[in-house]
Amino acid sequence: MTLLVTAASGHLGRLVVDALLERGVPASDVVAGVRTPAKASDLADRGIRVVEFDYARPETLAPALDGVSRVLLISGTDADRVAGHGNVVEAVRAAGIERLVYTSAPRNDEIDYALGADHKATEGLIAASGVEATILRNNWYSENYLDTVARAAETGEIVAAVGDARVASASRRDYAEAAAIALIGDELRGQTLELGGDVAWTYDELAAAASEVVGRPVVYTAVTVEQLAAGLEAAGLDAGTAAFVAGIDDAIARGALAQTDGTLSRVLGRPTTALVEGLREGLAAR
């Protein structure tokens, strides 16, 4: 069984490759799909076949899928990510791949938010393709807050427009291990899983965790979505980007990231990584 990990030179992709090898998958059975193979020479040095795999260039996809059994599609970051995802889904279908695993976004069929819309559309493309798939709706990575915590070390403040909403984050490594498990085994075949940390925390608790990690008092200051967008523009972001970022806070305030039912820890067979631990490890790795 040959497993292709897309975006394998990225933060999540590299951790998935690590998780596969740690679980006994031979390096010769892992294929690293990357946009720029030269940036993945370290993976090649480990005996992993590195192939060009650019979502936006369909001509790179079919050759990379030759001999592959299962594919992990890590969601892209391009502005037109749905088109790129669609290219991959079609290539997977045409190649007769037995299973596709996709990293999606939480509750995208329950709560309407910009980030979730692209993932919902991709899930629709996968369903229409007829390819057997496992959908991993990953909640937030705790590492998403590293810049926030680093700023708080200087300012003593975390500013957000999420109200008293909760976030069930887990470490990037937790989600990577879950993706590896979905690729290797058959227990999760055909399922759509909402994955999140064991604990859903508030931003007051995020501030407390930041205080512990950086060694100084940190407080959470709640603002409105409009105030946040204006502040982001004042800091130099263009209006569209500021609105997008503020819109993520609005989605969090409406509960997009609040769900946690222990699914991720059950998949992993262990508790998920605590917020403080994830932040501390992430900052230490910088």
Coordinates of C-alpha atoms in Angstrom, one line a residue:
M1 CA 0.0 0.0 0.0
T2 CA 1.5 3.3 -1.1
L3 CA 0.4 6.5 0.6
L4 CA 0.7 10.0 -0.9
V5 CA 0.8 12.9 1.4
T6 CA 0.1 16.2 -0.4
A7 CA 1.7 19.5 0.8
A8 CA 4.3 17.3 2.4
S9 CA 6.8 20.1 2.8
G10 CA 4.4 22.1 5.0
H11 CA 4.1 22.1 8.8
L12 CA 1.2 19.6 8.9
G13 CA 2.4 17.4 5.9
R14 CA 5.8 16.9 7.5
L15 CA 4.2 15.8 10.7
V16 CA 2.0 13.3 8.9
V17 CA 5.0 11.8 7.2
D18 CA 6.7 11.5 10.6
A19 CA 3.5 9.9 12.0
L20 CA 3.4 7.3 9.2
L21 CA 7.0 6.3 9.7
E22 CA 6.6 6.1 13.5
R23 CA 3.7 3.7 12.9
G24 CA 5.9 1.4 10.9
V25 CA 5.1 2.4 7.3
P26 CA 8.3 1.9 5.3
A27 CA 9.7 5.1 3.8
S28 CA 9.5 3.4 0.4
D29 CA 5.7 3.2 0.8
V30 CA 5.4 7.0 1.4
V31 CA 5.2 9.5 -1.4
A32 CA 5.7 13.2 -0.6
G33 CA 3.7 15.4 -3.0
V34 CA 5.0 19.0 -3.0
R35 CA 4.8 22.1 -5.1
T36 CA 8.6 22.6 -5.2
P37 CA 10.5 19.3 -4.8
A38 CA 13.8 21.2 -4.1
K39 CA 12.3 22.3 -0.8
A40 CA 11.8 18.7 0.3
S41 CA 15.3 17.3 -0.1
D42 CA 15.3 16.3 3.6
L43 CA 12.4 14.0 2.9
A44 CA 14.2 12.5 0.0
D45 CA 17.2 11.9 2.2
R46 CA 15.0 9.8 4.4
G47 CA 14.2 7.4 1.5
I48 CA 10.8 9.0 0.7
R49 CA 9.9 9.5 -3.0
V50 CA 9.3 13.2 -3.6
V51 CA 7.1 14.2 -6.5
E52 CA 5.9 17.4 -7.9
F53 CA 2.2 17.9 -7.0
D54 CA 0.8 21.3 -7.6
Y55 CA -3.0 21.6 -7.1
A56 CA -3.2 24.4 -9.6
R57 CA -1.3 22.5 -12.3
P58 CA -3.3 19.4 -13.3
E59 CA -0.5 18.1 -15.5
T60 CA 1.6 17.4 -12.3
L61 CA -1.1 15.3 -10.6
A62 CA -1.6 12.2 -12.7
P63 CA 2.1 11.2 -12.9
A64 CA 2.5 11.6 -9.1
L65 CA -0.5 9.3 -8.5
D66 CA 1.0 6.4 -10.5
G67 CA 1.1 3.4 -8.2
V68 CA -0.5 5.2 -5.3
S69 CA -3.2 3.5 -3.2
R70 CA -4.4 6.2 -0.8
V71 CA -4.1 10.0 -0.8
L72 CA -4.1 12.6 2.0
L73 CA -5.3 15.9 0.5
I74 CA -4.2 18.7 2.9
S75 CA -6.3 21.7 2.1
G76 CA -4.6 24.4 0.1
T77 CA -4.1 28.1 0.9
D78 CA -4.4 29.7 -2.5
A79 CA -7.2 32.2 -3.1
D80 CA -9.0 29.8 -5.4
R81 CA -8.4 26.8 -3.3
V82 CA -11.6 25.1 -4.3
A83 CA -10.5 24.9 -8.0
G84 CA -7.2 23.4 -6.9
H85 CA -8.9 20.9 -4.7
G86 CA -11.2 20.0 -7.6
N87 CA -8.2 19.3 -9.8
V88 CA -6.9 16.9 -7.2
V89 CA -10.2 15.1 -6.6
E90 CA -10.7 14.6 -10.4
A91 CA -7.1 13.2 -10.7
V92 CA -7.7 10.9 -7.8
R93 CA -11.0 9.7 -9.4
A94 CA -9.3 9.1 -12.7
A95 CA -6.4 7.2 -11.2
G96 CA -8.7 4.8 -9.4
I97 CA -7.3 5.7 -5.9
E98 CA -9.0 3.5 -3.3
R99 CA -9.3 6.2 -0.6
L100 CA -9.0 10.0 -0.2
V101 CA -8.5 11.6 3.2
Y102 CA -9.2 15.3 3.3
T103 CA -8.4 17.9 6.0
S104 CA -11.5 20.0 6.2
A105 CA -12.9 22.7 8.5
P106 CA -15.2 22.3 11.5
R107 CA -19.0 22.5 11.3
N108 CA -19.0 23.8 7.8
D109 CA -22.4 22.4 7.1
E110 CA -23.9 23.9 10.3
I111 CA -22.4 27.4 10.5
D112 CA -22.0 29.7 7.5
Y113 CA -18.5 31.3 7.5
A114 CA -16.1 32.2 4.8
L115 CA -13.3 29.8 5.6
G116 CA -15.8 27.0 6.0
A117 CA -17.4 27.6 2.7
D118 CA -14.4 26.5 0.7
H119 CA -14.2 23.3 2.6
K120 CA -17.9 22.6 2.3
A121 CA -17.6 23.1 -1.4
T122 CA -14.6 20.7 -1.5
E123 CA -16.5 18.1 0.5
G124 CA -19.3 18.4 -2.1
L125 CA -16.8 17.7 -5.0
I126 CA -15.5 14.7 -3.2
A127 CA -19.0 13.3 -2.6
A128 CA -19.9 13.9 -6.3
S129 CA -16.7 12.1 -7.4
G130 CA -17.7 8.8 -5.9
V131 CA -14.3 8.3 -4.4
E132 CA -14.3 6.6 -1.0
A133 CA -13.2 9.3 1.4
T134 CA -12.6 10.1 5.0
I135 CA -13.3 13.7 5.9
L136 CA -11.3 15.1 8.9
R137 CA -12.9 18.4 10.0
N138 CA -10.0 19.7 12.0
N139 CA -10.7 22.3 14.6
W140 CA -8.1 25.1 15.2
Y141 CA -4.4 24.3 15.7
S142 CA -3.1 25.6 19.0
E143 CA -0.1 26.8 17.0
N144 CA -2.4 29.3 15.3
Y145 CA -2.1 31.3 18.5
L146 CA 1.7 31.5 18.6
D147 CA 1.9 35.0 17.0
T148 CA -0.9 36.1 19.4
V149 CA 1.0 34.8 22.4
A150 CA 4.3 36.3 21.2
R151 CA 2.6 39.7 20.9
A152 CA 1.1 39.3 24.3
A153 CA 4.5 38.8 25.7
E154 CA 5.2 42.4 24.7
T155 CA 1.7 44.0 25.2
G156 CA 0.2 41.9 28.0
E157 CA -3.0 41.8 26.0
I158 CA -4.9 39.5 23.6
V159 CA -7.5 41.5 21.6
A160 CA -10.3 39.5 19.8
A161 CA -13.9 39.8 18.7
V162 CA -15.0 36.3 19.9
G163 CA -17.0 37.3 23.0
D164 CA -17.1 34.4 25.5
A165 CA -17.0 31.7 22.8
R166 CA -14.9 28.6 23.2
V167 CA -12.3 27.0 21.0
A168 CA -11.5 23.2 21.1
S169 CA -8.0 23.4 19.7
A170 CA -5.4 20.7 19.6
S171 CA -1.8 20.5 18.5
R172 CA -0.9 20.2 14.9
R173 CA 0.8 16.9 15.8
D174 CA -2.5 15.6 17.2
Y175 CA -4.2 16.2 13.8
A176 CA -1.3 14.8 11.9
E177 CA -1.4 11.6 13.8
A178 CA -5.2 11.3 13.2
A179 CA -4.5 11.8 9.4
A180 CA -1.9 9.0 9.5
I181 CA -4.3 6.7 11.2
A182 CA -7.0 7.5 8.7
L183 CA -4.6 6.7 5.9
I184 CA -3.2 3.5 7.3
G185 CA -6.3 1.7 8.7
D186 CA -9.8 1.0 7.7
E187 CA -11.8 2.0 10.8
L188 CA -12.4 5.5 9.6
R189 CA -13.3 4.7 6.0
G190 CA -16.3 6.6 4.7
Q191 CA -16.6 8.8 7.8
T192 CA -16.8 12.5 8.3
L193 CA -15.3 13.3 11.7
E194 CA -15.4 16.5 13.7
L195 CA -12.0 16.6 15.4
G196 CA -11.0 18.8 18.2
G197 CA -9.2 19.0 21.5
D198 CA -10.6 17.5 24.7
V199 CA -11.0 20.9 26.3
A200 CA -12.9 23.8 24.7
W201 CA -11.4 26.9 26.3
T202 CA -12.4 30.6 26.3
Y203 CA -10.1 33.5 25.4
D204 CA -9.9 34.4 29.1
E205 CA -8.4 30.9 29.5
L206 CA -6.2 31.5 26.5
A207 CA -4.9 34.7 28.2
A208 CA -4.2 32.6 31.4
A209 CA -2.3 30.0 29.3
A210 CA -0.3 32.8 27.6
S211 CA 0.5 34.3 31.1
E212 CA 1.9 30.9 32.2
V213 CA 3.9 30.5 29.0
V214 CA 5.4 34.0 28.7
G215 CA 5.8 34.6 32.4
R216 CA 3.9 37.9 32.6
P217 CA 0.2 38.8 33.2
V218 CA -1.9 38.7 30.0
V219 CA -5.5 39.7 29.7
Y220 CA -8.2 39.2 27.1
T221 CA -9.8 42.4 25.7
A222 CA -13.1 41.8 23.9
V223 CA -13.9 44.1 21.0
T224 CA -16.6 44.1 18.3
V225 CA -16.0 42.7 14.8
E226 CA -16.1 46.2 13.4
Q227 CA -13.5 47.5 16.0
L228 CA -11.2 44.5 15.2
A229 CA -11.4 45.1 11.4
A230 CA -10.7 48.8 11.9
G231 CA -7.7 48.0 14.1
L232 CA -6.3 45.6 11.6
E233 CA -6.6 48.2 8.8
A234 CA -4.9 50.7 11.1
A235 CA -2.1 48.2 11.5
G236 CA -1.6 48.0 7.8
L237 CA -3.9 45.3 6.4
D238 CA -6.0 46.0 3.4
A239 CA -9.7 46.2 3.9
G240 CA -10.5 42.8 2.4
T241 CA -7.9 41.0 4.4
A242 CA -9.0 42.8 7.6
A243 CA -12.6 41.8 7.0
F244 CA -11.6 38.2 6.4
V245 CA -9.6 38.0 9.6
A246 CA -12.3 39.7 11.6
G247 CA -14.8 37.3 10.0
I248 CA -13.0 34.4 11.5
D249 CA -13.5 35.9 14.9
D250 CA -17.2 36.3 14.1
A251 CA -17.4 32.6 13.2
I252 CA -15.7 31.7 16.4
A253 CA -18.2 33.9 18.3
R254 CA -21.0 32.0 16.6
G255 CA -19.6 28.6 17.8
A256 CA -17.7 27.3 14.8
L257 CA -14.9 26.0 17.0
A258 CA -16.7 25.2 20.2
Q259 CA -17.6 21.6 19.6
T260 CA -15.7 18.8 21.3
D261 CA -16.9 15.3 22.0
G262 CA -13.7 13.4 22.4
T263 CA -13.6 12.0 18.9
L264 CA -10.0 13.1 18.3
S265 CA -8.7 11.5 21.5
R266 CA -10.6 8.3 20.7
V267 CA -8.9 8.1 17.3
L268 CA -5.5 8.8 18.8
G269 CA -6.0 6.4 21.8
R270 CA -4.7 9.1 24.1
P271 CA -5.7 12.6 25.4
T272 CA -5.1 15.5 23.1
T273 CA -2.4 18.0 23.8
A274 CA -3.3 20.6 26.4
L275 CA -3.4 24.3 25.3
V276 CA -0.5 25.4 27.5
E277 CA 1.7 22.5 26.4
G278 CA 1.0 23.1 22.8
L279 CA 1.8 26.8 23.1
R280 CA 5.0 26.1 25.1
E281 CA 6.2 23.5 22.6
G282 CA 5.3 25.7 19.6
L283 CA 7.2 28.7 20.9
A284 CA 10.2 26.6 21.9
A285 CA 10.4 25.3 18.3
R286 CA 10.5 28.7 16.8

